CSV table of C-alpha atoms in Angstrom, one decimal:
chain,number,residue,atom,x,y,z
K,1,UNK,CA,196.8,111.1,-194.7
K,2,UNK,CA,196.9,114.6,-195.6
K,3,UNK,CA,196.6,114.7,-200.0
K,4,UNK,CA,199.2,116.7,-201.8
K,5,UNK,CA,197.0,120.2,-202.1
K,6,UNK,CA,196.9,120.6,-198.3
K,7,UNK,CA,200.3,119.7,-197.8
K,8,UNK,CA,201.5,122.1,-199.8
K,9,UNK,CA,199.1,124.7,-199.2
K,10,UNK,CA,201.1,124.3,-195.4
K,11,UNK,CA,203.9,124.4,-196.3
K,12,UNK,CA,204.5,126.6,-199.6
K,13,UNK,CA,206.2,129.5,-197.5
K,14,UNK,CA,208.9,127.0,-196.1
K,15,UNK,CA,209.2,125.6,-200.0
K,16,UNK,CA,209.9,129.3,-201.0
K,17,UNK,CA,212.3,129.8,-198.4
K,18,UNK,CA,214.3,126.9,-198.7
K,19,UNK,CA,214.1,128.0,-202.8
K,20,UNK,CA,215.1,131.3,-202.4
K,21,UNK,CA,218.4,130.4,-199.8
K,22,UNK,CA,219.4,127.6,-202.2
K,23,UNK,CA,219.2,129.7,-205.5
K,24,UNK,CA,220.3,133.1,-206.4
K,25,UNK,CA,218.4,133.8,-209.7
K,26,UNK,CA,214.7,133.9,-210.3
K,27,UNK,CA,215.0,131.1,-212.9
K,28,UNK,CA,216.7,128.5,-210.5
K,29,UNK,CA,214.7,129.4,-207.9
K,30,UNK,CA,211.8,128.1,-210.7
K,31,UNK,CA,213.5,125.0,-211.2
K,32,UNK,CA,214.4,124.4,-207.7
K,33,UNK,CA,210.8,124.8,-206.8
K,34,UNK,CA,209.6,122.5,-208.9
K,35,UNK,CA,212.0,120.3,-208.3
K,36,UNK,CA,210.9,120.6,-204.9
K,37,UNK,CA,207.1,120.0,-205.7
K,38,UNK,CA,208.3,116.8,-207.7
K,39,UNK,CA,210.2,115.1,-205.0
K,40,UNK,CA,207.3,116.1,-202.4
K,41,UNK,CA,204.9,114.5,-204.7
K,42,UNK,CA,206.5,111.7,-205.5
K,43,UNK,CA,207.3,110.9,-201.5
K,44,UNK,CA,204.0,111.3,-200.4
K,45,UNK,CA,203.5,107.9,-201.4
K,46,UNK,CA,206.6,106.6,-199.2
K,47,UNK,CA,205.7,108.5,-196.0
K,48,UNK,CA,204.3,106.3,-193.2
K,49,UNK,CA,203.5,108.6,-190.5
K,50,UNK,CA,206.8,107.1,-188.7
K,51,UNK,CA,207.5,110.9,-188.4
K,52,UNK,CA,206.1,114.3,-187.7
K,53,UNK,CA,204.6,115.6,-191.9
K,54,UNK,CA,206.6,118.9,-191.1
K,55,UNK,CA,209.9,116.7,-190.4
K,56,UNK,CA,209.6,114.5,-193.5
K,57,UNK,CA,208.8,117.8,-195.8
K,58,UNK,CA,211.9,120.0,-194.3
K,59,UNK,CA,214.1,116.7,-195.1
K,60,UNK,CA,213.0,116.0,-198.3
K,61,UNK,CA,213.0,119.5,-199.3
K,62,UNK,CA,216.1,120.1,-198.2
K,63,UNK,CA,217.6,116.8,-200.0
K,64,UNK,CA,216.3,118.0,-203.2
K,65,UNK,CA,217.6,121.7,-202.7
K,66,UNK,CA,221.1,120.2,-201.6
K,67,UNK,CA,221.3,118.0,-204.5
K,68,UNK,CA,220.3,120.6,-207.0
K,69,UNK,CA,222.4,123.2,-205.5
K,70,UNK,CA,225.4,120.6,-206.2
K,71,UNK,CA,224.5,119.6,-209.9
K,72,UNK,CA,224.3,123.5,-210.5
K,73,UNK,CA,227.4,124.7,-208.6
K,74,UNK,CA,229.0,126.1,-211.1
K,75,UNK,CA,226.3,128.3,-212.8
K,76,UNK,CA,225.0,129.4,-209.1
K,77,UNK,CA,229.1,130.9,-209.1
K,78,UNK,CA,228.5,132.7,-212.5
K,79,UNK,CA,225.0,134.5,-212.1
K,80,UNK,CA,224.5,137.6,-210.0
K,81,UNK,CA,222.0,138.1,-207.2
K,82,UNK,CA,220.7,141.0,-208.7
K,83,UNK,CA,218.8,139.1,-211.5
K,84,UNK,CA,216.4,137.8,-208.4
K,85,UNK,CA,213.9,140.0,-208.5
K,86,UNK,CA,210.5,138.1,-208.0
K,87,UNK,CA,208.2,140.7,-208.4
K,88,UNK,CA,209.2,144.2,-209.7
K,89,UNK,CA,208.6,147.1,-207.1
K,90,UNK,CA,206.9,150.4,-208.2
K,91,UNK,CA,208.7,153.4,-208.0
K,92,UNK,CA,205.6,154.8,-205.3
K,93,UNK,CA,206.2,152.0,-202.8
K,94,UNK,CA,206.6,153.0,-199.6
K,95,UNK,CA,210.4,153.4,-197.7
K,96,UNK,CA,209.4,150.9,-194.9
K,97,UNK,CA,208.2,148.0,-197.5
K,98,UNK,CA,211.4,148.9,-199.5
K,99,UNK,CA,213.4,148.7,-196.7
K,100,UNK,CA,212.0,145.5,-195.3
K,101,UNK,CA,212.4,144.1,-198.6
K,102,UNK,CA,215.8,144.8,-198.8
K,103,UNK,CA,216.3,143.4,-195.0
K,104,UNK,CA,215.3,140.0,-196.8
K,105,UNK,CA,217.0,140.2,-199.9
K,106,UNK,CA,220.0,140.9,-198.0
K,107,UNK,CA,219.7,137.6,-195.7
K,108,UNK,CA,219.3,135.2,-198.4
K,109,UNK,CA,222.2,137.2,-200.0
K,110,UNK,CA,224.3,136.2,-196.6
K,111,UNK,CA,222.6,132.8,-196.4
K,112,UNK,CA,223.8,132.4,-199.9
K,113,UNK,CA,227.2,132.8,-199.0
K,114,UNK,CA,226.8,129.5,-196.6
K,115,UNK,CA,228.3,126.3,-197.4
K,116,UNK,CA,225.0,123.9,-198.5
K,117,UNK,CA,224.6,121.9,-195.5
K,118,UNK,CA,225.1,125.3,-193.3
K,119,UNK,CA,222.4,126.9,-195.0
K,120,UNK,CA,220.0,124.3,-194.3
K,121,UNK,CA,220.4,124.4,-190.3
K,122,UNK,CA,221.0,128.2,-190.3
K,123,UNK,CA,217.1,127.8,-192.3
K,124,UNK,CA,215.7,125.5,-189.7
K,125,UNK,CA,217.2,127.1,-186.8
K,126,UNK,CA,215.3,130.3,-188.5
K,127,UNK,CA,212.6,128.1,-188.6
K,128,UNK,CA,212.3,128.1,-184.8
K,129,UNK,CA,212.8,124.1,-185.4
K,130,UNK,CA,214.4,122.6,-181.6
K,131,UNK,CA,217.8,121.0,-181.9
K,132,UNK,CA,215.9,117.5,-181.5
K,133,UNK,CA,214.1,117.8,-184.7
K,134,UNK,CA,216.7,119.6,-186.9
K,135,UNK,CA,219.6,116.9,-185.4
K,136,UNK,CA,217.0,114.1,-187.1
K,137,UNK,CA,216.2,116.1,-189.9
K,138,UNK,CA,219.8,116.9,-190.6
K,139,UNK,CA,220.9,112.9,-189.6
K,140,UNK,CA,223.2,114.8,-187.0
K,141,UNK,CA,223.5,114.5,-183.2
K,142,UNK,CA,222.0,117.1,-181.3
K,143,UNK,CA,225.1,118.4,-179.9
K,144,UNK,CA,226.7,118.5,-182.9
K,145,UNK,CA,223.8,120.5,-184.2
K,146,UNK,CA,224.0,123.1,-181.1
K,147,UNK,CA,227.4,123.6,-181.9
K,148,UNK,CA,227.1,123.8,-185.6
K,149,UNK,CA,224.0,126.0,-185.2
K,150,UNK,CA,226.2,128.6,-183.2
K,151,UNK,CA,229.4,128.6,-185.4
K,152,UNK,CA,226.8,129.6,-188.4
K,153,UNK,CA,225.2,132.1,-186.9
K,154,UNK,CA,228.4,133.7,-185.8
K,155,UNK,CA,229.8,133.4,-189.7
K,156,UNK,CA,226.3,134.8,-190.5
K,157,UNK,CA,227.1,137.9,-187.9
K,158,UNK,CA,230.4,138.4,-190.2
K,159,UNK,CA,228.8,138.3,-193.8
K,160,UNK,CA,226.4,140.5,-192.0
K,161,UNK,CA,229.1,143.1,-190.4
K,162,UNK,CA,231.2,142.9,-193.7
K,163,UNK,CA,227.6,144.4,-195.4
K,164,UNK,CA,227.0,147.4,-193.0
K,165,UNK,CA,224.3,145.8,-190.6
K,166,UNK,CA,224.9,144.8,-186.8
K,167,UNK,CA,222.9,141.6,-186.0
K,168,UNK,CA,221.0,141.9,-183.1
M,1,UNK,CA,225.4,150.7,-188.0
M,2,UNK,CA,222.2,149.6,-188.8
M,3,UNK,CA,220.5,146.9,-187.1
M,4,UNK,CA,219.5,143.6,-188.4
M,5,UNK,CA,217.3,141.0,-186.5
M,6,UNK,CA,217.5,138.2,-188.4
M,7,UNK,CA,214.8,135.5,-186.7
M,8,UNK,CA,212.3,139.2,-187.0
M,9,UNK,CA,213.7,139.4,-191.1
M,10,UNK,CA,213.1,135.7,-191.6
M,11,UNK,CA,209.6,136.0,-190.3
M,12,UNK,CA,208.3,138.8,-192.3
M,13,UNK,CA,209.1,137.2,-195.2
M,14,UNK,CA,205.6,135.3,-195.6
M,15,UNK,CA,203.7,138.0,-197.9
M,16,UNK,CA,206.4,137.2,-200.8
M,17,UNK,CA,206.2,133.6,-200.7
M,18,UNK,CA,202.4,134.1,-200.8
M,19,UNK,CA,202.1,136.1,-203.8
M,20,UNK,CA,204.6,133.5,-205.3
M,21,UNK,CA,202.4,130.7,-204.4
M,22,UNK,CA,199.4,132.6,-205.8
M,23,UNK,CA,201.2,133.0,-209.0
M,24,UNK,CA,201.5,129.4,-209.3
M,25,UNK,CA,199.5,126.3,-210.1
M,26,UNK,CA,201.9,123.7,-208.1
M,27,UNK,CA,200.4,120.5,-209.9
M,28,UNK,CA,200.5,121.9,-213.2
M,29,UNK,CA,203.5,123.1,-213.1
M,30,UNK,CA,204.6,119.3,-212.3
M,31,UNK,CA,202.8,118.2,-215.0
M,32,UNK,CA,204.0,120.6,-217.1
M,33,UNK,CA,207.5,119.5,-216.5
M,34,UNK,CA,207.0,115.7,-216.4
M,35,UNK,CA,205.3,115.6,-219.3
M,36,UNK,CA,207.9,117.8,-220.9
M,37,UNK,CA,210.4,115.3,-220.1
M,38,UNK,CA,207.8,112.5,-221.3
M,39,UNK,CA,207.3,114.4,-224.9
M,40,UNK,CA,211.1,114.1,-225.1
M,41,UNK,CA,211.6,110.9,-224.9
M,42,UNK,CA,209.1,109.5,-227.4
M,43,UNK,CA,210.4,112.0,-229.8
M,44,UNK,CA,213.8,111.2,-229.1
M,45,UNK,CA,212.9,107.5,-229.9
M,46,UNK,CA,210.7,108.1,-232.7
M,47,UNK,CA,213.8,109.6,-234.0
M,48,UNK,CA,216.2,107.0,-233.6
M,49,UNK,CA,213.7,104.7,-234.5
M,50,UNK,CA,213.7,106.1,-237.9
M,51,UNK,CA,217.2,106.0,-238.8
M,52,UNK,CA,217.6,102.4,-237.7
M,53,UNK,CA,214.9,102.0,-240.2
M,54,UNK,CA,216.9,103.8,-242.8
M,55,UNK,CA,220.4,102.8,-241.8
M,56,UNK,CA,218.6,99.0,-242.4
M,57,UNK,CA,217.3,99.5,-245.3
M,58,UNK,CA,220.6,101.3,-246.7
M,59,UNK,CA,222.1,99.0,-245.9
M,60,UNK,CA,220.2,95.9,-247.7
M,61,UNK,CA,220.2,98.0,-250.8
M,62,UNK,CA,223.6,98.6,-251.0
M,63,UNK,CA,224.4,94.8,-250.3
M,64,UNK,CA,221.6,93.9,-253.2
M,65,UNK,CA,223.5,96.4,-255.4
M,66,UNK,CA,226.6,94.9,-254.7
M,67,UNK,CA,225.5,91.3,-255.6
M,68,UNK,CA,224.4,92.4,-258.6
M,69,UNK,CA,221.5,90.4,-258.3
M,70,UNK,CA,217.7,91.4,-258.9
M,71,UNK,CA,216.8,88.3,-257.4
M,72,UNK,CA,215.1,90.7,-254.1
M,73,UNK,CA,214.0,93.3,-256.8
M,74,UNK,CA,210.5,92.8,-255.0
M,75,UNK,CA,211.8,93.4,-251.6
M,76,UNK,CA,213.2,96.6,-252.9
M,77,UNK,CA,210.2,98.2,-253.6
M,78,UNK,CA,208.6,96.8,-250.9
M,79,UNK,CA,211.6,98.7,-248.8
M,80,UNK,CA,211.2,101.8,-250.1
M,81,UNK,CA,207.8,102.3,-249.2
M,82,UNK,CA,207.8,101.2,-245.7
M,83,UNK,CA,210.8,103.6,-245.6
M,84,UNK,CA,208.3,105.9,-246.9
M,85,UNK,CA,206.2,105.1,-244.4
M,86,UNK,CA,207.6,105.4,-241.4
M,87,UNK,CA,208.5,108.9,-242.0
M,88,UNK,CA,205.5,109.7,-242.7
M,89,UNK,CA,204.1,108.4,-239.5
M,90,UNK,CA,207.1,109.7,-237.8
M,91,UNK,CA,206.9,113.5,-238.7
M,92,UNK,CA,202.7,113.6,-239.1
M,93,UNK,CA,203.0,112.5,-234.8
M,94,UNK,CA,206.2,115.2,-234.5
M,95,UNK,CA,204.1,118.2,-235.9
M,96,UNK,CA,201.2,117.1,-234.2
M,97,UNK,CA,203.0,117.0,-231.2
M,98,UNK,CA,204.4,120.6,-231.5
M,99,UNK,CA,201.3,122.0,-232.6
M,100,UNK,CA,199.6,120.8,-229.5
M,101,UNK,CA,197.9,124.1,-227.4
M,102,UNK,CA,200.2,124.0,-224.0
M,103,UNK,CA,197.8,127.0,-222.3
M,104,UNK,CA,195.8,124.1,-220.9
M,105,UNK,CA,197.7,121.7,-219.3
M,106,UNK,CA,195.1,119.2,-218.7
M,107,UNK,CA,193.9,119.3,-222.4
M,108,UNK,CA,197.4,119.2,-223.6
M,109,UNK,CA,198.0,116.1,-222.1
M,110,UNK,CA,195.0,114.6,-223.3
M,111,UNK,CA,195.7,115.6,-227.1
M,112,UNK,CA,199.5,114.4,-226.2
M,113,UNK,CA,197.8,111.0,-225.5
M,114,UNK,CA,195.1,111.2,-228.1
M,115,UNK,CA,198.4,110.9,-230.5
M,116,UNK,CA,200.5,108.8,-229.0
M,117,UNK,CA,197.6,106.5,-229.1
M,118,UNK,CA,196.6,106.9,-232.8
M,119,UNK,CA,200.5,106.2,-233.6
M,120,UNK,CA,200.7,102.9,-231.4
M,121,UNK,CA,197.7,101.8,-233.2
M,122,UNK,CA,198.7,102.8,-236.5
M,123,UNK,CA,202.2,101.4,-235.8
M,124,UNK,CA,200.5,98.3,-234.9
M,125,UNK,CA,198.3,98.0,-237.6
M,126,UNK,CA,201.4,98.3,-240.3
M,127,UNK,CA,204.1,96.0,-238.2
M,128,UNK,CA,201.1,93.1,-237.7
M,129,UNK,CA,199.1,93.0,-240.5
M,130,UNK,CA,200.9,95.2,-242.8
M,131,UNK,CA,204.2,93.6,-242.6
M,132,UNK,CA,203.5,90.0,-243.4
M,133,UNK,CA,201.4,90.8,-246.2
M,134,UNK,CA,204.3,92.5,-247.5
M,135,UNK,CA,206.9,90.0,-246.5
M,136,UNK,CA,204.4,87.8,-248.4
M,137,UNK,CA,203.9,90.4,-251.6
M,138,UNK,CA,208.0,90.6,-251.5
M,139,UNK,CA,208.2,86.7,-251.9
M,140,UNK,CA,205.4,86.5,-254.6
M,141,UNK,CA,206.7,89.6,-257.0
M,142,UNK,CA,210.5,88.1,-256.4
M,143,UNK,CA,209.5,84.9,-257.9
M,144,UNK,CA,207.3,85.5,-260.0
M,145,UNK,CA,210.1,87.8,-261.7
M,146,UNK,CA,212.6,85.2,-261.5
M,147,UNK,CA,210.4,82.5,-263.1
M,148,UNK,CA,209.2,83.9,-266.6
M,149,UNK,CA,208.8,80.0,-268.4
M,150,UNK,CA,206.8,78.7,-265.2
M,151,UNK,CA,203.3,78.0,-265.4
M,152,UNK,CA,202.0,80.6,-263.3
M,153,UNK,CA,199.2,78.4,-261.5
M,154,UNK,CA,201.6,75.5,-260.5
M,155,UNK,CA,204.5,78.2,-259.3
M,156,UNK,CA,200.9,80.3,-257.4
M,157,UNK,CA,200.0,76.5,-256.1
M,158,UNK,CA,204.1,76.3,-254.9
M,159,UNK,CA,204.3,79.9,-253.2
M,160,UNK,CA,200.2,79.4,-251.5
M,161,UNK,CA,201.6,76.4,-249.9
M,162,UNK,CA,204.7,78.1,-248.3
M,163,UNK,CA,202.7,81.1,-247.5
M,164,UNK,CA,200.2,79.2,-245.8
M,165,UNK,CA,202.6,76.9,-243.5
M,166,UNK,CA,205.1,79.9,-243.5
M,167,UNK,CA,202.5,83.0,-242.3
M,168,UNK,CA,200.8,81.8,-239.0
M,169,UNK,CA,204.0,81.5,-237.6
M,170,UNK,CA,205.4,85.0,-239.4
M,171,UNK,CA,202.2,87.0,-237.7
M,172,UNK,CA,202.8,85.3,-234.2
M,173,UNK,CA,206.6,86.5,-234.2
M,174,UNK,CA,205.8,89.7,-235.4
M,175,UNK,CA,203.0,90.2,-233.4
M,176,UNK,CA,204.3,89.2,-230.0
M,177,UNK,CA,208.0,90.9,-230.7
M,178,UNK,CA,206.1,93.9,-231.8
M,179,UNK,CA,204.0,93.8,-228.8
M,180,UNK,CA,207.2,93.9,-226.5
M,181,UNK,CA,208.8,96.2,-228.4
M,182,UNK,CA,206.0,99.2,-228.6
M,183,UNK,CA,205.2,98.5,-224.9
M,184,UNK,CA,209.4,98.8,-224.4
M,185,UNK,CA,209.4,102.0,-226.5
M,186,UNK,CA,206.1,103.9,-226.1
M,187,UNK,CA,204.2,102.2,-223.8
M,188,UNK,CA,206.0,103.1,-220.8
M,189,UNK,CA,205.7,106.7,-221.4
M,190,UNK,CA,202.3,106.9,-222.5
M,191,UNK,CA,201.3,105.0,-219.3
M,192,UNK,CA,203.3,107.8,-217.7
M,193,UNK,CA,201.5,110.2,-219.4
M,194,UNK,CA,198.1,108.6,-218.8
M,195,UNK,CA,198.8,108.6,-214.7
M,196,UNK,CA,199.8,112.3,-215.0
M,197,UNK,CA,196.8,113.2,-216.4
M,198,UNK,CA,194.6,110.8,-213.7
M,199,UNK,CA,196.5,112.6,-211.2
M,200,UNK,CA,195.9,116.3,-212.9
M,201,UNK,CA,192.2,115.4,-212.7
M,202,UNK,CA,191.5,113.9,-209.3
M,203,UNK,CA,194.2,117.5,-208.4
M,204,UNK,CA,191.1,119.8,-210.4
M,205,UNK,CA,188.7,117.6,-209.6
M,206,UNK,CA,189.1,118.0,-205.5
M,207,UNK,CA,190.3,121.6,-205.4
């Protein structure tokens, strides 16, 4: 069985994504990540190899992202997304990074505006996750999940449109 | 309008969560947290520890003052020190605690358990061996005070006898209600503490 430092060197980008479409504030995003780290760790014990590693992470992840985007519904309401800025950019930086950057920062923005549950199939459908894996992650049929996956991304297009960009 | 591809967006975004991850020492920053939470709890109990202590011994005093009666005059004093006592112990382990260096995580924990350690001992020491011998000092002073015609051999003979039935079985009550209690209180969390710093160590120790 993989130990906790591989799994996490794997995975860390899908932890920080999942953080960063959960949160909207640097500090949260913090917390969340932990959180995240915490719940990993402590599973690791429980996991039996019944299922694919990447499977149990995304669901166990997610859980801990849903949950503690729940407890902290309220304060996620109050706190703009301007105060997420991970790293500060340099005035020098070039147009193409700054525009890329902003790309992203907008998506989580739009992703933000998802109810919980849609966020997390809109993130493994991003993922490039097939409907059979996200329907067992999520503990929904795969139909459902083709259908739910499609009715996001449409309300994604919208939030998107409503911002000035065209989804293509 | 501009156009957005989102699946080509979602993808780029690799070099932030890199730098992020970079910044970060995962398992620290779990231990960090846990133990934080850890910390919290033993203070929290040393706390209300304390003021049961106090509300207790408030509240014998004021219903020996109320009797009128110096009849536990040696219990009183006895009181008051152990009151004394405790806090000591109580804020000597709270400023340790705080003083502890948190740059290190590793060592942190390892001065967090060097203390919580000394204080179980200590705490031990004073509730099993400390206790009955002033249970027994209590008795002794109380009559002695109460008794001024007695001979003071015979009445010695009278209160050896009682201590010496009376004490075995004091010390075993103490000492096995103690043991539950500190394990109920502290022990828990300084087990806690102890597997978070195994697992800190085996983390270093294999990166």
């Amino acid at each position: 069985m993989e130990d906790f430092k591989s799994v996490i060197d794997k995975y860390y980008p899908l932890l920080y994504k999942i953080g960063r479409s959960f949160t909207n504030n640097k500090a949260d995003f913090d917390d969340l990540y932990q959180e995240m780290l915490i719940q990993v760790y402590h599973s690791m014990k429980q996991f039996k190899g019944k299922s694919k590693m990447s499977t149990w992470i995304y669901r166990v992840a997610l859980n801990s992202a849903i949950s503690y985007s729940r407890k902290h519904k309220r304060k996620e309401r109050e706190i703009s997304r301007d105060n997420f800025n991970l790293h500060e950019n340099s005035s020098d930086e070039k147009n193409d990074v700054n525009e890329r950057e902003k790309k992203i920062e907008l998506l989580y923005e739009s992703i933000n505006e998802l109810k919980k549950d849609e966020r997390a199939l809109i993130l493994l459908h991003l993922e490039g996750k097939q409907y059979d894996e996200i329907a067992e992650i999520m503990g929904i049929s795969r139909t459902n999940t083709g259908v739910k996956i499609m009715r996001i991304r449409k309300k994604l297009q919208r939030i998107l449109t409503k911002k000035g960009y065209e989804r293509i | 309008m501009n156009e957005f591809d989102i699946n080509n967006i979602w993808n780029t975004d690799h070099q932030e969560a890199f730098d992020h991850y970079q910044s970060l020492s995962d398992i620290e920053k779990i231990a960090k947290k846990q133990s934080g939470n850890i910390l919290y709890k033993i203070r929290r109990n040393m706390i209300i520890e304390f003021i049961i202590t106090l509300i207790i011994a408030v509240a014998i005093g004021l219903a020996i003052l109320n009797w009128d009666i110096m009849l536990f005059s040696g219990y009183v004093v006895i009181m008051v020190i152990s009151v004394y006592i405790s806090f000591r112990e109580y804020y000597k382990c709270h400023i340790m605690i705080k003083h502890v260096n948190q740059k290190n995580i590793t060592k942190a924990i390892k001065d967090y358990l060097d203390i919580l350690k000394n204080y179980i001992r200590r705490t031990k020491i004073w509730v099993n061996y400390i206790t009955p011998v002033a249970f027994i000092t209590g008795i002794v002073l109380t009559v002695i005070s109460q008794s001024p015609g007695e001979n003071l051999t015979n009445l010695l003979l009278h209160i050896g006898l009682a201590v010496l039935t009376g004490i075995p079985f004091l010390i075993l009550i103490i000492w096995f209600a103690n043991k539950k209690y500190i394990n109920w209180v502290y022990g828990r969390q300084y087990e806690n503490l102890k597997s978070i710093l195994q697992r800190l160590e085996s983390y270093e120790n294999g990166s």
